[in-house]
CSV table of C-alpha atoms in Angstrom, one decimal:
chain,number,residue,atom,x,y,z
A,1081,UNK,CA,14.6,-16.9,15.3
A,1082,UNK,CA,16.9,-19.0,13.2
A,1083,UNK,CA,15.7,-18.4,9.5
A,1084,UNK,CA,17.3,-21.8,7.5
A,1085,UNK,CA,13.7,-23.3,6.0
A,1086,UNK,CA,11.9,-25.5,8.1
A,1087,UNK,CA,10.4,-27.5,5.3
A,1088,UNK,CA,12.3,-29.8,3.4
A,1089,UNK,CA,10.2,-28.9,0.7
A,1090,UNK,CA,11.9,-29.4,-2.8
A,1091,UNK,CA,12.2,-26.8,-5.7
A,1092,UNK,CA,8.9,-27.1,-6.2
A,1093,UNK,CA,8.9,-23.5,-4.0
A,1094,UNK,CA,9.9,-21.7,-6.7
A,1095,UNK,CA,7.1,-22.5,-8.9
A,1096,UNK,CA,3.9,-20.5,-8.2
A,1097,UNK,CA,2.3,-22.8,-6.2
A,1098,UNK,CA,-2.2,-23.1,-6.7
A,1099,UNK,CA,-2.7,-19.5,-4.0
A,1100,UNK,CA,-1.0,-17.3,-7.5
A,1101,UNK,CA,-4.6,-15.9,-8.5
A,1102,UNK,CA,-4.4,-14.8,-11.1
A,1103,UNK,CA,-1.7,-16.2,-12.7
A,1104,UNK,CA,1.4,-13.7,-13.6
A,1105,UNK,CA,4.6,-14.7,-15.0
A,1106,UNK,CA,7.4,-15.0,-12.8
A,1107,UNK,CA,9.8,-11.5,-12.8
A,1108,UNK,CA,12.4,-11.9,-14.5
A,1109,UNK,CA,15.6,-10.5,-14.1
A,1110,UNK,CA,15.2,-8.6,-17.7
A,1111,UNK,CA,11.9,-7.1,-16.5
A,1112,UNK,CA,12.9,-5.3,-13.0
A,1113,UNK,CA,10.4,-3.4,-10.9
A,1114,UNK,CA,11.1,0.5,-12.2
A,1115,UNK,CA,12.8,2.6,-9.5
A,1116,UNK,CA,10.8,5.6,-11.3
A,1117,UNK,CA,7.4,4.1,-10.4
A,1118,UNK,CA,5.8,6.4,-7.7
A,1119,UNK,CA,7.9,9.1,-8.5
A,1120,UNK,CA,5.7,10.4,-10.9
A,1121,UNK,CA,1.8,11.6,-10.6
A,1122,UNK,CA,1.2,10.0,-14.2
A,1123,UNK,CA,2.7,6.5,-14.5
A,1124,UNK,CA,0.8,4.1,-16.3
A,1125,UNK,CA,0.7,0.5,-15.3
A,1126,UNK,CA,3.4,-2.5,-16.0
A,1127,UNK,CA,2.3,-3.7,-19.4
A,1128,UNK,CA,0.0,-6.6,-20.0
A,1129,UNK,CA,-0.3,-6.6,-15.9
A,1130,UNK,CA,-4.1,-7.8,-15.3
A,1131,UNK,CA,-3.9,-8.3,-11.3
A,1132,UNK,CA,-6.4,-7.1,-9.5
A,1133,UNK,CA,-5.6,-4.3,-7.2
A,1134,UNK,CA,-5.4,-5.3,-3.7
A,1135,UNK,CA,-3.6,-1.9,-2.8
A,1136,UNK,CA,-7.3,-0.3,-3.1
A,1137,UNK,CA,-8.2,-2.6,-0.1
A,1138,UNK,CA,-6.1,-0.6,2.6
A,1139,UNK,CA,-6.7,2.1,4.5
A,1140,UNK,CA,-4.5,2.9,7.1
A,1141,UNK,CA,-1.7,3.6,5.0
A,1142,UNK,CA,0.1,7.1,5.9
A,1143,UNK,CA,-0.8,9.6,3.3
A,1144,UNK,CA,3.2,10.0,2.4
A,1145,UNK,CA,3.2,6.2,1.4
A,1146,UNK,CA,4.0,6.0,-2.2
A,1147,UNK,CA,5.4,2.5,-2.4
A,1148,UNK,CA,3.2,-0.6,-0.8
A,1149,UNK,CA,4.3,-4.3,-0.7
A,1150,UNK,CA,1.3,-6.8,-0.2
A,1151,UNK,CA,2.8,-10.0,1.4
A,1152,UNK,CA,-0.6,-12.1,0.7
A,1153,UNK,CA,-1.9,-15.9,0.9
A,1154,UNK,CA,-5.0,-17.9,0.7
A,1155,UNK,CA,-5.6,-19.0,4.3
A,1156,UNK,CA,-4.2,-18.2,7.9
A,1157,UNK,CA,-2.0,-21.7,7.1
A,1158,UNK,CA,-0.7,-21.7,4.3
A,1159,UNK,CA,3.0,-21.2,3.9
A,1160,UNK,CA,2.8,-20.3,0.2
A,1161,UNK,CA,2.3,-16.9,-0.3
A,1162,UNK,CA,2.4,-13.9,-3.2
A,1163,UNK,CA,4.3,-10.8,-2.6
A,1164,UNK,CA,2.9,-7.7,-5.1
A,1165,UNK,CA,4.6,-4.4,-5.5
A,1166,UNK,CA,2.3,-1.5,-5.9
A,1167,UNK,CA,3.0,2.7,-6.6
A,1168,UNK,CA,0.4,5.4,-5.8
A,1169,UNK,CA,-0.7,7.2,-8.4
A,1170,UNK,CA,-3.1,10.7,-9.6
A,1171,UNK,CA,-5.7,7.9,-9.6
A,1172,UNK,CA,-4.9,5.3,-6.8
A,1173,UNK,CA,-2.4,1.9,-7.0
A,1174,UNK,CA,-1.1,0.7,-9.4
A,1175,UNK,CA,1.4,-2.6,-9.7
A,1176,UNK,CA,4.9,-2.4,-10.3
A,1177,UNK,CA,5.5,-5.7,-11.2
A,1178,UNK,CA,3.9,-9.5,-11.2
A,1179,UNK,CA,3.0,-11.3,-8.6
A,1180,UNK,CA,6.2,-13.3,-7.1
A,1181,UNK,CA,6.1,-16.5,-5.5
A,1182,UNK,CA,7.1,-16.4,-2.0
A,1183,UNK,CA,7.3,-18.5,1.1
A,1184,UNK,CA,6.5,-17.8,4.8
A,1185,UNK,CA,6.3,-19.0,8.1
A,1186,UNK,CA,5.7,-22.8,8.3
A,1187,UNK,CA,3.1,-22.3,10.5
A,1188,UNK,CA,1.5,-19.7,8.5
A,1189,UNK,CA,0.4,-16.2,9.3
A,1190,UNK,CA,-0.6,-15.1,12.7
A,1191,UNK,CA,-1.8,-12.0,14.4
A,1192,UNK,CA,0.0,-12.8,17.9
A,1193,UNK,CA,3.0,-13.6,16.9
A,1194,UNK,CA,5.3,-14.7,19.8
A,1195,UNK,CA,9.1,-15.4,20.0
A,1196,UNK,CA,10.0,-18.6,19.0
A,1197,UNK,CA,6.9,-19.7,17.1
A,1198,UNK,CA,7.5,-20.1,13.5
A,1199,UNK,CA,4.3,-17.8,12.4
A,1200,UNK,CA,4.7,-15.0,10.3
A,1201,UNK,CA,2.9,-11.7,11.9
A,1202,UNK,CA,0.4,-9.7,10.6
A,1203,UNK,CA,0.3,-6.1,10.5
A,1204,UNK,CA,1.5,-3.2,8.5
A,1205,UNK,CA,5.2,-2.4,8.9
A,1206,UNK,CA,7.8,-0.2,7.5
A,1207,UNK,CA,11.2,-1.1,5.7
A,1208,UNK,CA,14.3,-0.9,8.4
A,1209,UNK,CA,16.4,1.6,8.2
A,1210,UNK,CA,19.5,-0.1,7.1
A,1211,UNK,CA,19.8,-2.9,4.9
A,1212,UNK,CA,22.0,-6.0,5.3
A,1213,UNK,CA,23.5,-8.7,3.2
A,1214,UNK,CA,26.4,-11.3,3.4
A,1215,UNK,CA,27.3,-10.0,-0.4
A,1216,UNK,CA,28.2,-6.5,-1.4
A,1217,UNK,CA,25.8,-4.3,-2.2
A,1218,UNK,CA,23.4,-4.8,-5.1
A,1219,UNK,CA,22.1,-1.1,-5.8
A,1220,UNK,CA,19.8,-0.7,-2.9
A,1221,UNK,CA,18.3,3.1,-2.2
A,1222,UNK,CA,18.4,2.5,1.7
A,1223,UNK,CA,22.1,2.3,3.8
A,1224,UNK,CA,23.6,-1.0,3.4
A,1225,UNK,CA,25.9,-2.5,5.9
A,1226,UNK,CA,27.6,-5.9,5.0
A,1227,UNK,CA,28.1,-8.1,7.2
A,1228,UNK,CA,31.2,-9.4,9.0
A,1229,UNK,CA,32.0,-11.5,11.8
A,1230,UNK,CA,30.3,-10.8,14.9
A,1231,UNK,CA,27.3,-9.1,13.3
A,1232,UNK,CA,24.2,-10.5,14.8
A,1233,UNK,CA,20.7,-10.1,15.3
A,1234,UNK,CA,19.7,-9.8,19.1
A,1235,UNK,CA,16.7,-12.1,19.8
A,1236,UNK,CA,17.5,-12.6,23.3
A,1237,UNK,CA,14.5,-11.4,25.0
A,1238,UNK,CA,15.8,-10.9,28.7
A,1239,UNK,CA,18.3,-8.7,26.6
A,1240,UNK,CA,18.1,-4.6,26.6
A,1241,UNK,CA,19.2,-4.9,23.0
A,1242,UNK,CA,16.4,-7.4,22.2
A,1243,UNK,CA,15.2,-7.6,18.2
A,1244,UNK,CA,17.8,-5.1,17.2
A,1245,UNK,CA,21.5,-5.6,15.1
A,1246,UNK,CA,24.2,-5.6,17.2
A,1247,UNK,CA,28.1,-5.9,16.7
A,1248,UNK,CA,29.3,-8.4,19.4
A,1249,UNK,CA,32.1,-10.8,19.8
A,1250,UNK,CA,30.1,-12.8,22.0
A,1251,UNK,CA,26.9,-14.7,21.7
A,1252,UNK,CA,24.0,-12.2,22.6
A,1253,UNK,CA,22.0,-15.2,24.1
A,1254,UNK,CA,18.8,-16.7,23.3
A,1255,UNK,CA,18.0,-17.5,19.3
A,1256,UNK,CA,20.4,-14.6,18.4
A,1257,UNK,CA,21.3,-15.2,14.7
A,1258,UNK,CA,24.8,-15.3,13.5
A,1259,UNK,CA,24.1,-13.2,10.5
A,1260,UNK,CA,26.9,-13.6,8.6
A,1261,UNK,CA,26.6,-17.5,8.3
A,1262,UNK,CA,23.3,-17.9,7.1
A,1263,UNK,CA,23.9,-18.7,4.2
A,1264,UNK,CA,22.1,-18.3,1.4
A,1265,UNK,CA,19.4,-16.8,3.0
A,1266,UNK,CA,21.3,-13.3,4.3
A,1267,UNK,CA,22.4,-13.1,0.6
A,1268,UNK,CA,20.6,-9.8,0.7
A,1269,UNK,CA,17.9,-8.8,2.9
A,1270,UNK,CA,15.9,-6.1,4.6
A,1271,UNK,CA,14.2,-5.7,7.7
A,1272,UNK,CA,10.3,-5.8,8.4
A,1273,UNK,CA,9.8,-3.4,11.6
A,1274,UNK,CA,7.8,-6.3,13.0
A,1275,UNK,CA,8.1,-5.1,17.0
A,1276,UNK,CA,10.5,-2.7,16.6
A,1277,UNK,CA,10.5,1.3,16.0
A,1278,UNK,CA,8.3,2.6,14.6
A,1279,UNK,CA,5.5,0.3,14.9
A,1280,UNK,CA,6.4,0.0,18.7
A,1281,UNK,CA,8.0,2.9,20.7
A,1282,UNK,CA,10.6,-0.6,22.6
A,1283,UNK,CA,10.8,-4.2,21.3
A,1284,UNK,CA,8.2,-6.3,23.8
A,1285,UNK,CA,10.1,-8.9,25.2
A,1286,UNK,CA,9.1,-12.4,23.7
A,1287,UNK,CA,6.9,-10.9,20.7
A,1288,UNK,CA,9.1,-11.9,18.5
A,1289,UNK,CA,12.3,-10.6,16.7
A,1290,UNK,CA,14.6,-10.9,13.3
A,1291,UNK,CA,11.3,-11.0,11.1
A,1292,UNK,CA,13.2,-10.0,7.6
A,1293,UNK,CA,12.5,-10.0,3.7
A,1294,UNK,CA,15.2,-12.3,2.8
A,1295,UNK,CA,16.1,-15.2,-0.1
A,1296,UNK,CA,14.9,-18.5,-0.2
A,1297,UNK,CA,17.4,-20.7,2.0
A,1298,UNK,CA,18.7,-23.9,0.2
A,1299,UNK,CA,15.4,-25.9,-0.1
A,1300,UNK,CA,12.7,-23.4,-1.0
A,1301,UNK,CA,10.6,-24.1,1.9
A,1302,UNK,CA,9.0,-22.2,4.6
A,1303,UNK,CA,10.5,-20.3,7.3
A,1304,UNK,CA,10.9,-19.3,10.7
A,1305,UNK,CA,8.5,-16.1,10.2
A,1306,UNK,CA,10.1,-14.2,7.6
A,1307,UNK,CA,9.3,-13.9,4.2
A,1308,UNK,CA,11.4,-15.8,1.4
A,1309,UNK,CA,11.9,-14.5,-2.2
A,1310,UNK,CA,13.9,-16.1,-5.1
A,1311,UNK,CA,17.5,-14.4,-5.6
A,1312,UNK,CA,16.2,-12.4,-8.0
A,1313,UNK,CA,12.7,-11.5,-7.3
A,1314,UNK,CA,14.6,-10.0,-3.8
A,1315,UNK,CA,17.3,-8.1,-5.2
A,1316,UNK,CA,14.7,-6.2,-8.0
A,1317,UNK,CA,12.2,-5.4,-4.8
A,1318,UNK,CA,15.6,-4.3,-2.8
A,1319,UNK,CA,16.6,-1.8,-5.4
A,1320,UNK,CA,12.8,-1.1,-5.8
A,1321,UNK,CA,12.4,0.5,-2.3
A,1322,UNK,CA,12.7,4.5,-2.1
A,1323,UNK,CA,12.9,5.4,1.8
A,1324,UNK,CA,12.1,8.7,0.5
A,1325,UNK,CA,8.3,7.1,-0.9
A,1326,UNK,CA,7.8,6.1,2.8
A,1327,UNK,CA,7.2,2.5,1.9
A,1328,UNK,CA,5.2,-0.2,3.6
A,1329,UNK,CA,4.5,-4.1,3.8
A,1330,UNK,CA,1.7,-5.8,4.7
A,1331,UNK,CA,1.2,-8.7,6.0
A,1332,UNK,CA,-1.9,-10.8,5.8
A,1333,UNK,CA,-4.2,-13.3,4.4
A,1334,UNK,CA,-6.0,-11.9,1.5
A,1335,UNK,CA,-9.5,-11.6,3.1
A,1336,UNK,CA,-8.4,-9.5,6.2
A,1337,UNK,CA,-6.5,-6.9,4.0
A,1338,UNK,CA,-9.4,-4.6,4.4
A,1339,UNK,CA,-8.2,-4.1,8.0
A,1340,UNK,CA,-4.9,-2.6,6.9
């Protein structure tokens, strides 16, 4: 689904909107998230950090999980949203960095997500394999490919190569995304295995595709199910991610985290 915001909503996206409880200063770019968090049995935790840890609410994280992103908002409709970085530890999570203001679908979350509805699923879901980006590199851990003409992201549902990337000079059909013309959004950004291996052995056709960790497009405002970071904010949680800590996001309002 195309991801350009869907809300003409003004810069007032990058402020921490009234669901940032409790308040945390915005990361800045002085102040990364440590790479060595997670690595280590005996970190302590990000200095003068007072959130609460929502980490300690899940329980179906795999045991090798080391490294847990909480994509979390007040309500089911709400498209204003916190993402919070969190390391296991000797003695549980602990958070890697502030909250961070975030944006995501504009019709909120959902937990049936379907193609061409602009909900954000819920669920718990790994980090892709490879990540992407219209600019070089920024110092991710993962495989980066940037992208070039004819890079796109199949969301063609009659198509065998439905919700994966694909290197095409034609059109794959459907709301297949021209990846390397979204700009500013495709700055930078990583896949959320939203219907895709290994959360689901085959995409489903018309569950829904392209559901990414990407920048804020142009206005700040909500978006077509993905989840939306400042510049940033996304290139410090890029570099964060280890695919050797097995990480994982979830997805979901704050009350139903005890699910995941």
């Amino acid at each position: 689904m195309k991801r350009r915001s869907l809300l003409l909503g003004a810069a007032a996206g990058l402020a921490a909107p009234a669901v940032l409880t409790p308040a945390a200063p915005a990361l800045a770019t002085d102040r990364p998230l440590r790479p060595g968090w997670g690595t280590a049995p005996a970190q302590r935790p990000w200095p003068g950090l007072q959130l609460p840890s929502r980490a300690s609410a899940l329980t179906t994280l795999p045991v090798e999980t080391k490294q847990v992103i909480i994509v979390g908002a007040s309500s089911y409709t709400t498209t204003y949203a916190t993402l919070e970085a969190y390391v296991r530890v000797r003695n549980g999570w602990q958070p890697a960095s502030p909250s961070l203001p975030a944006r995501i679908g504009s019709k909120g979350f959902s937990d049936n997500h379907v193609e061409g509805v602009a909900t954000t699923p819920t669920g718990v879901y790994s980090i892709g394999p490879t990540m992407y980006g219209i600019a070089a590199n920024p110092g991710v851990r993962f495989p980066y490919h940037r992208l070039v003409s004819g890079d796109w992201w199949n969301e063609n549902p009659s198509s065998a190569r439905y919700n994966t990337f694909q290197q095409s000079a034609t059109n794959p059909g459907g709301a297949s995304e021209a990846l390397w013309k979204e700009v500013p959004a495709y700055t930078h950004f990583a896949v959320i295995t939203y219907n895709m291996p290994p959360n689901v052995p085959k995409p489903v056709p018309n569950a829904g595709s392209g559901i990414f960790l990407h920048q804020f497009s142009t206005s700040a405002g909500a978006t077509a199910g993905c989840v939306s970071l400042a510049h940033d904010h996304l290139v410090d949680v890029l570099n964060w991610l280890d695919p050797a800590l097995s990480s994982r996001i979830v997805l979901s309002p704050y009350a139903q985290l005890s699910r995941y």
